[in-house]
JSON list of C-alpha atoms and ligand atoms in Angstrom, two decimals:
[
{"chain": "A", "resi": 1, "resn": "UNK", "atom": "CA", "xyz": [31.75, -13.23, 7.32]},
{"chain": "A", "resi": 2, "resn": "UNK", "atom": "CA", "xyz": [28.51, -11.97, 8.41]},
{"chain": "A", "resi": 3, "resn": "UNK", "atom": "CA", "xyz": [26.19, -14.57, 10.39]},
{"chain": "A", "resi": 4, "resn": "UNK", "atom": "CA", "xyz": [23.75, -16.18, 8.37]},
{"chain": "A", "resi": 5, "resn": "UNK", "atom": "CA", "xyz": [20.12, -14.86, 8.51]},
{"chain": "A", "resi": 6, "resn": "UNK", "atom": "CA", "xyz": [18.62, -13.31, 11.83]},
{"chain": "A", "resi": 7, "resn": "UNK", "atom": "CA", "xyz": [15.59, -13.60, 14.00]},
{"chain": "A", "resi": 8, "resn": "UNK", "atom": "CA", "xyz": [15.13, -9.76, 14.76]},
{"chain": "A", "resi": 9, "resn": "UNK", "atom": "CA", "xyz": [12.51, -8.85, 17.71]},
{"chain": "A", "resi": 10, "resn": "UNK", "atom": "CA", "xyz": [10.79, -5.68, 17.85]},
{"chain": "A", "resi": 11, "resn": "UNK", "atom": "CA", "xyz": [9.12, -5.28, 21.15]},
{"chain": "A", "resi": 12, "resn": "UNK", "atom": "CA", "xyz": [7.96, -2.94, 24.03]},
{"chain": "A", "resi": 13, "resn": "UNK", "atom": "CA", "xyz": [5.29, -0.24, 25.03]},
{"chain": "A", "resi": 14, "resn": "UNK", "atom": "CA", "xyz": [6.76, 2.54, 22.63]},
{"chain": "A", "resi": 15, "resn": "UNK", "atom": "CA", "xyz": [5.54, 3.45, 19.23]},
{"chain": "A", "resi": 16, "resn": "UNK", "atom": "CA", "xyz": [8.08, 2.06, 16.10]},
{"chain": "A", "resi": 17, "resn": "UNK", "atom": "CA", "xyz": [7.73, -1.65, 16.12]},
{"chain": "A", "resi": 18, "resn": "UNK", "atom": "CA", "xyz": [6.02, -1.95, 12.82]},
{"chain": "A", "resi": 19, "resn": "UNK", "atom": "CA", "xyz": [7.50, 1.05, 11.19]},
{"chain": "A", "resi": 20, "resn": "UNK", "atom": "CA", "xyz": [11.31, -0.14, 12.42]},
{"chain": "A", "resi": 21, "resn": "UNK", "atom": "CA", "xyz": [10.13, -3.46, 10.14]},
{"chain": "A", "resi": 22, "resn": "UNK", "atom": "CA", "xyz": [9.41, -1.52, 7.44]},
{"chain": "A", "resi": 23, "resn": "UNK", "atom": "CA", "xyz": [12.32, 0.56, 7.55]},
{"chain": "A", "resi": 24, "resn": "UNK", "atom": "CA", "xyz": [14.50, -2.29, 7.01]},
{"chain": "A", "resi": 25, "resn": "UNK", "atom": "CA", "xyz": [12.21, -3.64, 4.34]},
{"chain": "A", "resi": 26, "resn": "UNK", "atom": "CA", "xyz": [12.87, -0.42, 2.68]},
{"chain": "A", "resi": 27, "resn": "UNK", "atom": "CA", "xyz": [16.52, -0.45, 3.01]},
{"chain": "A", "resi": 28, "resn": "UNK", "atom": "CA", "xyz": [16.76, -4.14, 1.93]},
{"chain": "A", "resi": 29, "resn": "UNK", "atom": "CA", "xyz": [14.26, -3.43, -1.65]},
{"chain": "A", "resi": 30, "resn": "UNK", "atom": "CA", "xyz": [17.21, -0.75, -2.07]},
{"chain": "A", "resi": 31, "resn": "UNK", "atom": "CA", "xyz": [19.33, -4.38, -2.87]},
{"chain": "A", "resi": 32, "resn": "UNK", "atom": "CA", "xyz": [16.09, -5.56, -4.49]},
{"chain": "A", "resi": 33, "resn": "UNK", "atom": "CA", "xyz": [16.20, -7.97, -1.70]},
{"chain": "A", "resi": 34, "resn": "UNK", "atom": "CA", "xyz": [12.71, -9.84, -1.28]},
{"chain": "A", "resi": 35, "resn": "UNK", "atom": "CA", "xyz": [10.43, -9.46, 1.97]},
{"chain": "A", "resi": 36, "resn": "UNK", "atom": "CA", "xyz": [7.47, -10.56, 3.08]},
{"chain": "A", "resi": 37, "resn": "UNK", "atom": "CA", "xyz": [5.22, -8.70, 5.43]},
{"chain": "A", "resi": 38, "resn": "UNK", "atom": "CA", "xyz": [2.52, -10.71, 6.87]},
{"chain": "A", "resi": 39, "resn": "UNK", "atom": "CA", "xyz": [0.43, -8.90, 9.17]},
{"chain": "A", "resi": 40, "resn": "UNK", "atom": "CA", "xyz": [-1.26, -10.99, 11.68]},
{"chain": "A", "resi": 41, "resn": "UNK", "atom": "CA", "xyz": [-4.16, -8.84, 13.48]},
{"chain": "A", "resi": 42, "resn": "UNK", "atom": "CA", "xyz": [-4.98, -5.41, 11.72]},
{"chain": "A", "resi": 43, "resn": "UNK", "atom": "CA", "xyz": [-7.46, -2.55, 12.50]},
{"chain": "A", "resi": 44, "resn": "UNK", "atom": "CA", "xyz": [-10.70, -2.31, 10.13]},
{"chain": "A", "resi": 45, "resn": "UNK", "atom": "CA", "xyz": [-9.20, 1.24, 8.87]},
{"chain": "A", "resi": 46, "resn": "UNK", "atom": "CA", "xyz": [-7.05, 1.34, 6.00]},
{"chain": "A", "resi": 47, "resn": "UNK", "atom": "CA", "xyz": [-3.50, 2.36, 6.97]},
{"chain": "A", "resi": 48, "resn": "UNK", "atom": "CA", "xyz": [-0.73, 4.16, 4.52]},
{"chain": "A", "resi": 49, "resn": "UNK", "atom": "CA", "xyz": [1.84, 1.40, 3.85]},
{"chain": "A", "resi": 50, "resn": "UNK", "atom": "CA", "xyz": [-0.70, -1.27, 2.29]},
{"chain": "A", "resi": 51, "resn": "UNK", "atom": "CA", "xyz": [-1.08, 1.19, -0.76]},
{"chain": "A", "resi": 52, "resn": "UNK", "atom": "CA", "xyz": [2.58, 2.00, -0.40]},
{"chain": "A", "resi": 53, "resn": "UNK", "atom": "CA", "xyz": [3.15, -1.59, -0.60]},
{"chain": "A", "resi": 54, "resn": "UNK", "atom": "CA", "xyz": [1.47, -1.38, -3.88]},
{"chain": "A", "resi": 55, "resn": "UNK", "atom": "CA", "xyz": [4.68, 0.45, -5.18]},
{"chain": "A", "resi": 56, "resn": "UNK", "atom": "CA", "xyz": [7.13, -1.37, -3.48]},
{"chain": "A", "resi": 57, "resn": "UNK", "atom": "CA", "xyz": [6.35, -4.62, -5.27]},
{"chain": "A", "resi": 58, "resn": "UNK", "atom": "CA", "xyz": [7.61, -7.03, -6.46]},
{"chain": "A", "resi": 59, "resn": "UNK", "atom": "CA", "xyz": [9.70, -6.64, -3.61]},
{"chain": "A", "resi": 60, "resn": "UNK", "atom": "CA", "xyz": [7.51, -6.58, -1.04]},
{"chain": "A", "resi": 61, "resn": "UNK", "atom": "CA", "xyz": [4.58, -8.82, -0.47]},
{"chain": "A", "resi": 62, "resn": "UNK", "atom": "CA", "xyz": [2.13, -7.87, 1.86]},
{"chain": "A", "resi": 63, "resn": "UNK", "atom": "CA", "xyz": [0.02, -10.95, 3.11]},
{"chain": "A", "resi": 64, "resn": "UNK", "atom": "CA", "xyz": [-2.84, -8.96, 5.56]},
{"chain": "A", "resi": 65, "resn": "UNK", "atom": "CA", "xyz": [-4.73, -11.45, 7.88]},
{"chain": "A", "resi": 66, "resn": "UNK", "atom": "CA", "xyz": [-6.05, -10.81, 10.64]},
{"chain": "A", "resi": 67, "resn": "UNK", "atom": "CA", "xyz": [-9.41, -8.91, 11.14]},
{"chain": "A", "resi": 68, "resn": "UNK", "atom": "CA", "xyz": [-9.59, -6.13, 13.98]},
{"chain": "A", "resi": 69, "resn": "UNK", "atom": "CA", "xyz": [-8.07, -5.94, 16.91]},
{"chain": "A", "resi": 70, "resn": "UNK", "atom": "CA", "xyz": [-9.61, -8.61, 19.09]},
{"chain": "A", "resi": 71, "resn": "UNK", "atom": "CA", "xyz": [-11.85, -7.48, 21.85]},
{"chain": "A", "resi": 72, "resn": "UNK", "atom": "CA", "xyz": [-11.14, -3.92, 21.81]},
{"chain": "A", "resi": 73, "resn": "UNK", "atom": "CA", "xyz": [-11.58, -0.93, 19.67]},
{"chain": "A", "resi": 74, "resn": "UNK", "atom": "CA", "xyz": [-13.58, -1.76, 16.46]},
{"chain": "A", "resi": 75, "resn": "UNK", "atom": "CA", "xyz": [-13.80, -5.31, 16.80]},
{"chain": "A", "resi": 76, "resn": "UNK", "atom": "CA", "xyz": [-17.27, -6.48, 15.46]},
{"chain": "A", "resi": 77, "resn": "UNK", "atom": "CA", "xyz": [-16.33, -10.04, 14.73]},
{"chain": "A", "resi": 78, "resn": "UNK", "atom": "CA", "xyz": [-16.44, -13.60, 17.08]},
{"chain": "A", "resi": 79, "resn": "UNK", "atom": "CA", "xyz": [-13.51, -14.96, 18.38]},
{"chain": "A", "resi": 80, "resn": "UNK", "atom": "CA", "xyz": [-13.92, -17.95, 16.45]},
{"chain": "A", "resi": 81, "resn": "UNK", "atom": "CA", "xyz": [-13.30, -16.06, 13.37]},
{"chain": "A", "resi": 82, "resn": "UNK", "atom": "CA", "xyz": [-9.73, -14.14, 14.66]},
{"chain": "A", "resi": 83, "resn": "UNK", "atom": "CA", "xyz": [-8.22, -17.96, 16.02]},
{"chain": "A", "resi": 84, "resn": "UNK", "atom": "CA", "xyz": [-9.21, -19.35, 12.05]},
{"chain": "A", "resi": 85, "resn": "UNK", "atom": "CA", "xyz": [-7.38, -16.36, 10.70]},
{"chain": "A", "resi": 86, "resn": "UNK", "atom": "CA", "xyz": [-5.01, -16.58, 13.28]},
{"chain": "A", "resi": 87, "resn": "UNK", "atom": "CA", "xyz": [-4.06, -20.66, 12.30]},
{"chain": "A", "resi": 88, "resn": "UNK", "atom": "CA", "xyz": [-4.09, -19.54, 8.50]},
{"chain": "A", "resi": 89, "resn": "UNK", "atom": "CA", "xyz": [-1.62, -16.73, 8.90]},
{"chain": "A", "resi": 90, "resn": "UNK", "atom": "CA", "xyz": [0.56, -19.47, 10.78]},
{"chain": "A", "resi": 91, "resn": "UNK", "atom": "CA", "xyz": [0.11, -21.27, 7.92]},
{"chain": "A", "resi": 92, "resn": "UNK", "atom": "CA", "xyz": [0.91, -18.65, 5.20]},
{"chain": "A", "resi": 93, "resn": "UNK", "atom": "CA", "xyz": [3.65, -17.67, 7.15]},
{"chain": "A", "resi": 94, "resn": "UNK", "atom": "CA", "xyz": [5.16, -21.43, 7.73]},
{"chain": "A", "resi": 95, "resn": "UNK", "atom": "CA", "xyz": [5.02, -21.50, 3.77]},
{"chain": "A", "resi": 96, "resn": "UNK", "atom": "CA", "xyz": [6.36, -18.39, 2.65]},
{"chain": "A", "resi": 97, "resn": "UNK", "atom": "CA", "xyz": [9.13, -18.86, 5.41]},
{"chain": "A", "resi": 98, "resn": "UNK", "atom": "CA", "xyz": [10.22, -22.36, 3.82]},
{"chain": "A", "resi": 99, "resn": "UNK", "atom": "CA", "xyz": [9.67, -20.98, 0.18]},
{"chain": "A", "resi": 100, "resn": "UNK", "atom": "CA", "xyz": [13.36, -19.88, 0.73]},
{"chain": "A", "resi": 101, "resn": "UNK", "atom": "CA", "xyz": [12.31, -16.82, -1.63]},
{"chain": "A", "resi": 102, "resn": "UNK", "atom": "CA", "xyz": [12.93, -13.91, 0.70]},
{"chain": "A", "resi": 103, "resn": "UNK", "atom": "CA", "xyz": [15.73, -12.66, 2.38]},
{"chain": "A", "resi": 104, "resn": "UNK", "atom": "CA", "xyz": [13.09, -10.85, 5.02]},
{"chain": "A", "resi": 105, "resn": "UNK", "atom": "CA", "xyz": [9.86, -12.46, 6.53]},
{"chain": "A", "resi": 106, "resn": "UNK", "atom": "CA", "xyz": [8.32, -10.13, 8.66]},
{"chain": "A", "resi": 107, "resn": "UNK", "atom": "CA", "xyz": [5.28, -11.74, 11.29]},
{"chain": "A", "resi": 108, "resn": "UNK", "atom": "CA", "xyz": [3.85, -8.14, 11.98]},
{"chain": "A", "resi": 109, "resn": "UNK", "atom": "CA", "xyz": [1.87, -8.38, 15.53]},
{"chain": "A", "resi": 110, "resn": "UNK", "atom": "CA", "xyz": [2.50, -11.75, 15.70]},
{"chain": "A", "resi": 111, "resn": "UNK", "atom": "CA", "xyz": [3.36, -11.30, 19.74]},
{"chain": "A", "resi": 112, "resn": "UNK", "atom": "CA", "xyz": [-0.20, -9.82, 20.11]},
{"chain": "A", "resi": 113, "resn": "UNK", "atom": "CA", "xyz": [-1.72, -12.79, 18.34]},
{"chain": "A", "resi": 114, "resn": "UNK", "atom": "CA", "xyz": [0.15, -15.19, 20.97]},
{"chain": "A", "resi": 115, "resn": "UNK", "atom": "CA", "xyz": [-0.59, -12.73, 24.04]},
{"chain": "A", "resi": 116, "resn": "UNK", "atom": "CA", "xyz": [-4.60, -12.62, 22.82]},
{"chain": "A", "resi": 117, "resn": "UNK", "atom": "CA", "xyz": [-3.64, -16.33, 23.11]},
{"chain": "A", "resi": 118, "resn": "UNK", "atom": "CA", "xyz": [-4.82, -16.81, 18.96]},
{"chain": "A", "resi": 119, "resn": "UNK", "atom": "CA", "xyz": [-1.53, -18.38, 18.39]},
{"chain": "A", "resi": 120, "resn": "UNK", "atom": "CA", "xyz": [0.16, -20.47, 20.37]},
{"chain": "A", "resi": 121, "resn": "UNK", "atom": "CA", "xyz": [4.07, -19.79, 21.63]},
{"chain": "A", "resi": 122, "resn": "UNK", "atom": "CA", "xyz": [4.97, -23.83, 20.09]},
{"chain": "A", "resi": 123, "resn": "UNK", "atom": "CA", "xyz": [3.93, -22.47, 16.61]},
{"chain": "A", "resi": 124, "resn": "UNK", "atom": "CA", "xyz": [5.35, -19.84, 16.76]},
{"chain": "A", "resi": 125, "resn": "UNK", "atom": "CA", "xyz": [9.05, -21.60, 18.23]},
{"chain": "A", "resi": 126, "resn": "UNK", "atom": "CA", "xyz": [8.21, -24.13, 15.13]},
{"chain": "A", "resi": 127, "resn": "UNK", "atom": "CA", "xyz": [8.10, -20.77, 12.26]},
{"chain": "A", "resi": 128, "resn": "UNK", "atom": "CA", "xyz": [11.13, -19.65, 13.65]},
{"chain": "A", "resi": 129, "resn": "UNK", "atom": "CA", "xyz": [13.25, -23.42, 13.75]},
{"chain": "A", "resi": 130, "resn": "UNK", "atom": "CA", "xyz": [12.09, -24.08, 10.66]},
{"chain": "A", "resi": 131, "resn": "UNK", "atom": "CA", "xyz": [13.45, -21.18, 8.62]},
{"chain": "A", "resi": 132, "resn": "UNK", "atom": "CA", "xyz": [16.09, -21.00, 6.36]},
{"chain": "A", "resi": 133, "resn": "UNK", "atom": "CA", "xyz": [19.49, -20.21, 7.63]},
{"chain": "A", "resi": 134, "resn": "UNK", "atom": "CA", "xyz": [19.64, -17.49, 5.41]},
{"chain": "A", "resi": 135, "resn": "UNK", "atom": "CA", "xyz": [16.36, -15.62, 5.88]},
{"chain": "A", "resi": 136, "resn": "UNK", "atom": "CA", "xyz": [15.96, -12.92, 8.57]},
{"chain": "A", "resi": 137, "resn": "UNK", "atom": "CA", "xyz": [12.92, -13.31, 10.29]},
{"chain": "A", "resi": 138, "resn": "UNK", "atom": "CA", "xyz": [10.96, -10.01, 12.05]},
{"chain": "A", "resi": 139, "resn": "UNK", "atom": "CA", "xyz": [8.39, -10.38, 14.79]},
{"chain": "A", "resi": 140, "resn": "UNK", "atom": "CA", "xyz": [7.07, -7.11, 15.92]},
{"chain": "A", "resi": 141, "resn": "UNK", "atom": "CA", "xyz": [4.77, -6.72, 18.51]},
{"chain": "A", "resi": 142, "resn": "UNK", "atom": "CA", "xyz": [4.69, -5.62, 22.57]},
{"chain": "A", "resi": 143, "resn": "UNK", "atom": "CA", "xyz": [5.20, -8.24, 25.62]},
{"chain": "A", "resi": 144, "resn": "UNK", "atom": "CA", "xyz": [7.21, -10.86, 23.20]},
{"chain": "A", "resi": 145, "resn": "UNK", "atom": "CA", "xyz": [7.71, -14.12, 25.26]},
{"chain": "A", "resi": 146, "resn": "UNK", "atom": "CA", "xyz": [10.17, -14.63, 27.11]},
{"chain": "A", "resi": 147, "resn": "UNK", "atom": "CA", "xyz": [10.78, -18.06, 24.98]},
{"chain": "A", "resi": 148, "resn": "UNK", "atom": "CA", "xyz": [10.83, -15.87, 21.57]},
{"chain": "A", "resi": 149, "resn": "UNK", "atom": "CA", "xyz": [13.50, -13.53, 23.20]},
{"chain": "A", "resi": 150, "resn": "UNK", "atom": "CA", "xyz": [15.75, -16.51, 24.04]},
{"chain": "A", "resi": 151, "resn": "UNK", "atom": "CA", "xyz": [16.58, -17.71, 20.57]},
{"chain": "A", "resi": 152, "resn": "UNK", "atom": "CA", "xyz": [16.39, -14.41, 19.05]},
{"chain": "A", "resi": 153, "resn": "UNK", "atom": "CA", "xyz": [19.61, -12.61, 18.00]},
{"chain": "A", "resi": 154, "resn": "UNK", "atom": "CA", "xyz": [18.64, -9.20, 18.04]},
{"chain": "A", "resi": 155, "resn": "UNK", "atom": "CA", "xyz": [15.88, -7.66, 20.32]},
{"chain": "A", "resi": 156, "resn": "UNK", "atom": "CA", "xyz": [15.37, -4.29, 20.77]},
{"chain": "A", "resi": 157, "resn": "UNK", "atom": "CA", "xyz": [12.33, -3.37, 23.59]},
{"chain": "A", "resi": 158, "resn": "UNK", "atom": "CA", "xyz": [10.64, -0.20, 22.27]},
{"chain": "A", "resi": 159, "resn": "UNK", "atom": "CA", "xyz": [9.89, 2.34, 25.59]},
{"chain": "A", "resi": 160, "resn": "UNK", "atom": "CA", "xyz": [7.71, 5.08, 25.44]},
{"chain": "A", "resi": 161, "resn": "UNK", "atom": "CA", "xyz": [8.82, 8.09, 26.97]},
{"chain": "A", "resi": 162, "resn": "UNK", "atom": "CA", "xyz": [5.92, 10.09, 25.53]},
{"chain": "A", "resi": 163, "resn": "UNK", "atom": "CA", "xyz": [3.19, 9.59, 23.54]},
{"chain": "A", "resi": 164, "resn": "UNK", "atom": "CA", "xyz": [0.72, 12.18, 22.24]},
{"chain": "A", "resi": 165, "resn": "UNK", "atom": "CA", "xyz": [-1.80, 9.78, 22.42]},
{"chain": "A", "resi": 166, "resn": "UNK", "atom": "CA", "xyz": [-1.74, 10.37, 26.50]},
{"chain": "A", "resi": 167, "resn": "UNK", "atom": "CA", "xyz": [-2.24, 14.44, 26.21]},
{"chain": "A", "resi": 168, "resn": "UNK", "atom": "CA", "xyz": [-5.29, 13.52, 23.62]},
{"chain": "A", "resi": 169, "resn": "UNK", "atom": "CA", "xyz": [-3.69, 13.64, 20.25]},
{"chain": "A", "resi": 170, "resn": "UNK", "atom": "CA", "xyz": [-5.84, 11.71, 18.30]},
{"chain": "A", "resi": 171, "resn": "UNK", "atom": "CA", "xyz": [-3.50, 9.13, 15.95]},
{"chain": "A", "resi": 172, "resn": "UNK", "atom": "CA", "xyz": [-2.68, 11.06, 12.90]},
{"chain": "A", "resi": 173, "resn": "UNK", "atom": "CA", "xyz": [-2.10, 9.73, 8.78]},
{"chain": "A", "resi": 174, "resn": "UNK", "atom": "CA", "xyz": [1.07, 8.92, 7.76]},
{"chain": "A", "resi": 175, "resn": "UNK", "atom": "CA", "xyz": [2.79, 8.86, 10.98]},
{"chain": "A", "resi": 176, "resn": "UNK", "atom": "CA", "xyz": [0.10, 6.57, 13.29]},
{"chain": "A", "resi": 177, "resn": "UNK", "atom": "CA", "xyz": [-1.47, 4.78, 9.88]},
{"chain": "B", "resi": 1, "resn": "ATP", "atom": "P1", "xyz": [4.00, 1.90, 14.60]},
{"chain": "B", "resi": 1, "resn": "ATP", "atom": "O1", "xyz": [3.11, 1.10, 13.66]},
{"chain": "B", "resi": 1, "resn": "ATP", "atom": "O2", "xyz": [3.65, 3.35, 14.56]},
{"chain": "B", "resi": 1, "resn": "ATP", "atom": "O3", "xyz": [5.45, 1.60, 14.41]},
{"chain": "B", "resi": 1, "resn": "ATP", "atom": "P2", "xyz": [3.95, 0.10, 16.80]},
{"chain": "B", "resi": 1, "resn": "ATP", "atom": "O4", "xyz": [4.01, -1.00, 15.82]},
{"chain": "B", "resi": 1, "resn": "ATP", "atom": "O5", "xyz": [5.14, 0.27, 17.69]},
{"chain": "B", "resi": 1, "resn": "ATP", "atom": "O6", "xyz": [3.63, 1.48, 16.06]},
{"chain": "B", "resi": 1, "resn": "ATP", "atom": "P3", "xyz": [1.52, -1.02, 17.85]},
{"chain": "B", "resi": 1, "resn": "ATP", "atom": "O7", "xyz": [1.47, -1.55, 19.23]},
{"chain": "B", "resi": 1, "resn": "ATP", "atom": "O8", "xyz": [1.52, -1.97, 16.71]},
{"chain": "B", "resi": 1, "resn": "ATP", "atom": "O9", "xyz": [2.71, 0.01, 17.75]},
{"chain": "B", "resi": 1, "resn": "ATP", "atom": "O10", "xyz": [0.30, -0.02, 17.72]},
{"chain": "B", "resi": 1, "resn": "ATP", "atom": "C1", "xyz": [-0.04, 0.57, 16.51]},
{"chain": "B", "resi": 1, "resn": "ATP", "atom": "C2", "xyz": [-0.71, 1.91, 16.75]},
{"chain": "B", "resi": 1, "resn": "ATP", "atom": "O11", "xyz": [-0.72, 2.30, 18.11]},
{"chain": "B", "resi": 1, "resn": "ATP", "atom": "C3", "xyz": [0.00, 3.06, 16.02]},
{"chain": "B", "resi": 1, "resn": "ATP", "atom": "O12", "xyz": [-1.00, 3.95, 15.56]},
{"chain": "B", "resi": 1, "resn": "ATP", "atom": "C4", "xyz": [0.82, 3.70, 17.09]},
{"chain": "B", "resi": 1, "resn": "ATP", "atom": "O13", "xyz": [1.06, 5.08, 16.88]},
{"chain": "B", "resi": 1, "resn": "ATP", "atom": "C5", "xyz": [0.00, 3.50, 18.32]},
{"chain": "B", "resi": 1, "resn": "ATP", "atom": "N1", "xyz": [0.87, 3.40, 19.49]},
{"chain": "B", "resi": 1, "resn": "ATP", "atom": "C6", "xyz": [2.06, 2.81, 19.56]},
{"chain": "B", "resi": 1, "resn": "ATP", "atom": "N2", "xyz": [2.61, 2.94, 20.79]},
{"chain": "B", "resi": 1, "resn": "ATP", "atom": "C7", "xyz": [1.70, 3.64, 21.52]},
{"chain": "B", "resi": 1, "resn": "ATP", "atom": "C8", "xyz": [1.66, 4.14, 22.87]},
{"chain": "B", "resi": 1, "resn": "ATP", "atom": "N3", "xyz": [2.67, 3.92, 23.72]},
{"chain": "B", "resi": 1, "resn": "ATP", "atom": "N4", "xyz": [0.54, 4.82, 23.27]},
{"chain": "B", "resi": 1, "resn": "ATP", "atom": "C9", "xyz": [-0.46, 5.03, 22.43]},
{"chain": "B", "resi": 1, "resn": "ATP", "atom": "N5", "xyz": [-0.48, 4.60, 21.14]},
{"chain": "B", "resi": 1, "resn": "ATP", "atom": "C10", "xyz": [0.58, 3.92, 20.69]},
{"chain": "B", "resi": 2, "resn": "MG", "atom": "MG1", "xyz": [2.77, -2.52, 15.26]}
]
């Protein structure tokens, strides 16, 4: 008898935190399982797997939130604005986690949102006590707390050995977004 559902932690400096969620999304539609990806802070570019999404539904529902990376890169908008979108994707997420209609949530970035300090490390505690038994729950994202690692059943810390970012490699389509 397998365990009932997990809470599965992607974390760590290394690139494939995001695309090791979607990997198991993929392999779970292949049982026409249900998932639901909800991203919590996203750039301002478009990146490839919203429009694969597209294809992958019903499936796959992709809930974006978020808007920019706060403080740094292309971020044009006030704070203000990131912690509202940060309290609604709680919310979305507390609801679609209690629907009991997927067999994957996935909180994509939510550790950034609680290191930025948008979300707080309680709600966060509260999404993952409150889920179903049955659903596996993703949170992707670098420096998870240590309070998130605790209850979690798998965690696997991402470390970058190389990236080509560091030699100047700009980030490329369909393998960066
Ligand atoms: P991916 O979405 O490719 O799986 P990720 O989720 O592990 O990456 P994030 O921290 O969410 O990584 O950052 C997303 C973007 O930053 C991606 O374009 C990714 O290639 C890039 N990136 C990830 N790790 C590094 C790194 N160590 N140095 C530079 N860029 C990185
Ligand atoms: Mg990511």
């Amino acid at each position: 008898m397998g365990k009932d559902g997990l809470v599965i932690v992607y974390t760590g400096n290394g690139k494939g935190k995001t695309t090791a969620a979607l990997g198991m999304a993929l392999r779970a539609i292949g049982y026409n399982h249900k998932i639901c990806m909800i991203q919590f802070i996203k750039g301002s570019w478009p990146y490839g797997e919203m429009e694969s999404a597209k294809r992958l539904k019903p499936e796959l529902e992709w809930v974006v939130s978020g808007k920019g990376f706060v403080g740094i890169i292309d971020d044009k908008s006030p704070r203000e604005d990131h912690e509202k979108i940060a309290k609604e994707a709680i919310q979305i997420s507390k609801e679609k986690i209690q629907s009991a209609k997927y067999d994957i949530v996935i909180l994509d970035e939510v550790n950034y949102a609680v290191n930025l300090g948008l979300v707080s490390i309680k709600d966060v505690l509260d999404l993952i006590n409150s889920k179903p038994a049955n659903l596996n729950l993703v949170l992707t994202g670098n420096h998870a707390k240590n309070e998130i690692i605790e209850v979690a059943d798998l965690v696997t810390e991402m470390k970058e050995i190389k990236h080509p970012f560091k030699s100047g490699i700009k980030a490329k389509k369909g393998i960066d977004f």
